[in-house]
XYZ file of C-alpha atoms in Angstrom:
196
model
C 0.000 0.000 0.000
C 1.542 3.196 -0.950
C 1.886 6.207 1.684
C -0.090 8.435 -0.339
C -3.291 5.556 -0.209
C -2.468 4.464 3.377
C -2.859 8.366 4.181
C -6.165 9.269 2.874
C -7.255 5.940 4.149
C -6.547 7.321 7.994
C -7.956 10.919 6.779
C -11.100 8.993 5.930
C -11.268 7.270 8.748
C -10.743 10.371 11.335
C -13.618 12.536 9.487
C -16.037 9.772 10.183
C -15.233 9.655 13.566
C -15.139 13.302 13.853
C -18.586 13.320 12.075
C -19.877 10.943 14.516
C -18.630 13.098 17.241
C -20.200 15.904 16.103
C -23.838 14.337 15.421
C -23.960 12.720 18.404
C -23.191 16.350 20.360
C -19.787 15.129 21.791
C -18.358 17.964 19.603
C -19.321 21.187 17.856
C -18.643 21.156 14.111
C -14.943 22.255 13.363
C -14.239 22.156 16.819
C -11.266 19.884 16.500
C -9.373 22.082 13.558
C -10.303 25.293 16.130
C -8.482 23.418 19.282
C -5.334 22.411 16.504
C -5.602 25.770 15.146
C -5.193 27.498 18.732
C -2.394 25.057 19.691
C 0.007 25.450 16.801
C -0.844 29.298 17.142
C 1.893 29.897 19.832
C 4.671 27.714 18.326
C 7.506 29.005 16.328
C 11.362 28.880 16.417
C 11.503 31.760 17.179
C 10.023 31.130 20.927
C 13.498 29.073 20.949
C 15.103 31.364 19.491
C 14.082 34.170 22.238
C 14.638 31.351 25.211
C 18.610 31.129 23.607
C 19.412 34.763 23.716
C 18.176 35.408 27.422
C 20.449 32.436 28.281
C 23.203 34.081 25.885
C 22.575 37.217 28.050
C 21.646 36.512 31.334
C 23.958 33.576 33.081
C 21.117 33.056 36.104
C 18.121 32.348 33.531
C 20.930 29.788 31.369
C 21.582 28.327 35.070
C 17.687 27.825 35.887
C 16.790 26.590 32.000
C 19.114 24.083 32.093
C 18.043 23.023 35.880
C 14.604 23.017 35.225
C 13.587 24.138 31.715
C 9.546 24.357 32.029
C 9.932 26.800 34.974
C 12.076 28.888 33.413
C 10.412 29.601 29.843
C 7.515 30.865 32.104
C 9.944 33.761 32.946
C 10.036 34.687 29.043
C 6.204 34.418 28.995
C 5.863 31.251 27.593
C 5.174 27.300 28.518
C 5.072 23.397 27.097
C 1.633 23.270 27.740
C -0.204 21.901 24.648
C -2.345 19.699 25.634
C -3.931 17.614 28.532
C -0.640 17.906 30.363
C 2.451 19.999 30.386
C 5.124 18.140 28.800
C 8.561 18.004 30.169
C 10.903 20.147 28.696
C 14.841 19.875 28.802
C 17.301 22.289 27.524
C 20.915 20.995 26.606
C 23.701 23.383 26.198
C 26.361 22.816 23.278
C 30.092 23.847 24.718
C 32.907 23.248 23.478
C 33.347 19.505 24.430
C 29.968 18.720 23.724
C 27.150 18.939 21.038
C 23.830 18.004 21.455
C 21.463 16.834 18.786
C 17.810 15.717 19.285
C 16.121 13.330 17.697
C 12.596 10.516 18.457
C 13.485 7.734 17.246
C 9.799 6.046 17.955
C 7.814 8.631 15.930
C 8.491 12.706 15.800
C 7.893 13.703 19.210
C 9.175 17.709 19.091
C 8.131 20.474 21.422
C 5.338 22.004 18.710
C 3.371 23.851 21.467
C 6.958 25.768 21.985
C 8.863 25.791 18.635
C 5.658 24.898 16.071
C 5.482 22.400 13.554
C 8.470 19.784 13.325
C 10.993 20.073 10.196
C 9.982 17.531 7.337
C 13.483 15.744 7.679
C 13.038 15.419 11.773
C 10.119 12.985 10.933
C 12.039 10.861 8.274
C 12.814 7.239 9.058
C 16.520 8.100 7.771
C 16.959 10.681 9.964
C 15.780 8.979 13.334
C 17.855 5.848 12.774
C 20.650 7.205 11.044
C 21.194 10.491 13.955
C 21.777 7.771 16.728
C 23.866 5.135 14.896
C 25.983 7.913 12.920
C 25.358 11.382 14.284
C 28.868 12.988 13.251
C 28.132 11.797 9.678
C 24.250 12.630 10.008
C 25.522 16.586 10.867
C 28.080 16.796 7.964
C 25.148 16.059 5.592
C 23.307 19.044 7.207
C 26.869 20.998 6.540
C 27.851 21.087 10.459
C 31.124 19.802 10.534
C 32.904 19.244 14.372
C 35.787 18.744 15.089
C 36.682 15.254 16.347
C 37.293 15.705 19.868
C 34.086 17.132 20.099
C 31.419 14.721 21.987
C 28.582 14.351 20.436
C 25.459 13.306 22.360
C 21.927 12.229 20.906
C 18.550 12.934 22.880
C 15.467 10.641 22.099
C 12.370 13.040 22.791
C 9.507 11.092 24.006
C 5.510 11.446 24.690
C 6.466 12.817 27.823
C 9.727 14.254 27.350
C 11.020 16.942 24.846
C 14.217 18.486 24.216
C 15.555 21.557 23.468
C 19.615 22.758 22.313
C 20.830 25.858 23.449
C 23.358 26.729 21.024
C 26.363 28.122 21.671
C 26.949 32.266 21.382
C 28.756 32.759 18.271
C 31.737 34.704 18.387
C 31.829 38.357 18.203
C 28.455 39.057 19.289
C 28.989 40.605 22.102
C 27.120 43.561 23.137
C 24.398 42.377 20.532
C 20.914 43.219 22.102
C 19.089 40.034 23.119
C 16.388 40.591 19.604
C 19.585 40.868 17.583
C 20.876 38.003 19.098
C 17.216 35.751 18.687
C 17.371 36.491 15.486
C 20.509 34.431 14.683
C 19.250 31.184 16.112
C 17.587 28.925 13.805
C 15.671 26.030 13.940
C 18.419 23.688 12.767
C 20.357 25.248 15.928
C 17.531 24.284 17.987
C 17.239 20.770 17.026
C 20.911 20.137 17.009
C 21.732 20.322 13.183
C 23.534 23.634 13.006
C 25.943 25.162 15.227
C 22.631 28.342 15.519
């Protein structure tokens, strides 16, 4: 069965039980697109991207995100709940022993309610099986090249757990204010796959 079939197969499948739903009063028509609507609403890289350059800027918020990552996003106005219950958020900091990649290697799990939808690639079967078993040669292909001493160290996000890289500051960027500074961190960063 090709994906394409197999898809519309499921899509067919979840409007009749949405339709059923809604004729039986359990929902209100449309109600389910409203309630995905409002939750991807919020997410975008560039909430990550904002979280990065207060911990470029401000040593105590980098100490608290990295201690306890959902309590400390709420200081920038912002949280991991997207759902039922607030999933667990951890931030990893690259340095310059260590770089930190993310990956699920079960499905996508990503934090959309923070960061938005997940990149295309993140979801790819190549991608979660090749990032664990070969990450150096995973992040050359995404033109992040490390140098070999460098530890690399792969996090499998899960239903409950999600992760989160802070990047390293680049150099020279001192002095940059912290929107200047946001605006250099990109989604690869975020995920692992860039060095911002």
């Amino acid at each position: 069965m090709s994906g394409d079939h197999a898809s519309s197969l499921i899509s067919a499948e979840v409007r009749h039980v949405e339709a059923l739903l809604e004729s039986r009063g359990l929902l209100d028509a449309g109600e389910i697109d409203t309630r995905i609507d409002e939750f991807l609403a919020g997410g975008t890289p560039a909430n990550g991207a904002r979280i990065v350059a207060r911990a470029w800027t401000d040593p105590g918020f980098a100490e608290r995100l990295l201690a306890d990552a959902n309590e400390a996003i709420r200081e920038v106005g912002l949280s991991m709940a997207g759902g039922l219950q607030e999933q667990r958020l951890k931030a990893v900091a690259n340095t310059a022993d260590e770089h930190n990649v993310v990956v699920c290697t079960l499905c996508s799990c990503y934090p959309i309610a923070l960061l938005g939808p997940s990149p295309g690639w993140y979801k790819s079967e190549a991608y979660r099986s090749r990032v664990v078993r070969d990450p150096r040669g995973v992040l050359a292909e995404f033109g992040l090249e490390l140098p070999a001493a460098t530890r690399i160290s792969v996090w499998d996000a899960s239903a409950e757990s999600r992760y989160m890289v802070v990047p390293r500051r680049p150099a020279g960027t001192d002095g940059l204010p912290e929107a200047e500074l946001a605006a250099l961190v990109t989604r690869k960063g975020l995920i692992g796959t860039a060095a911002v």
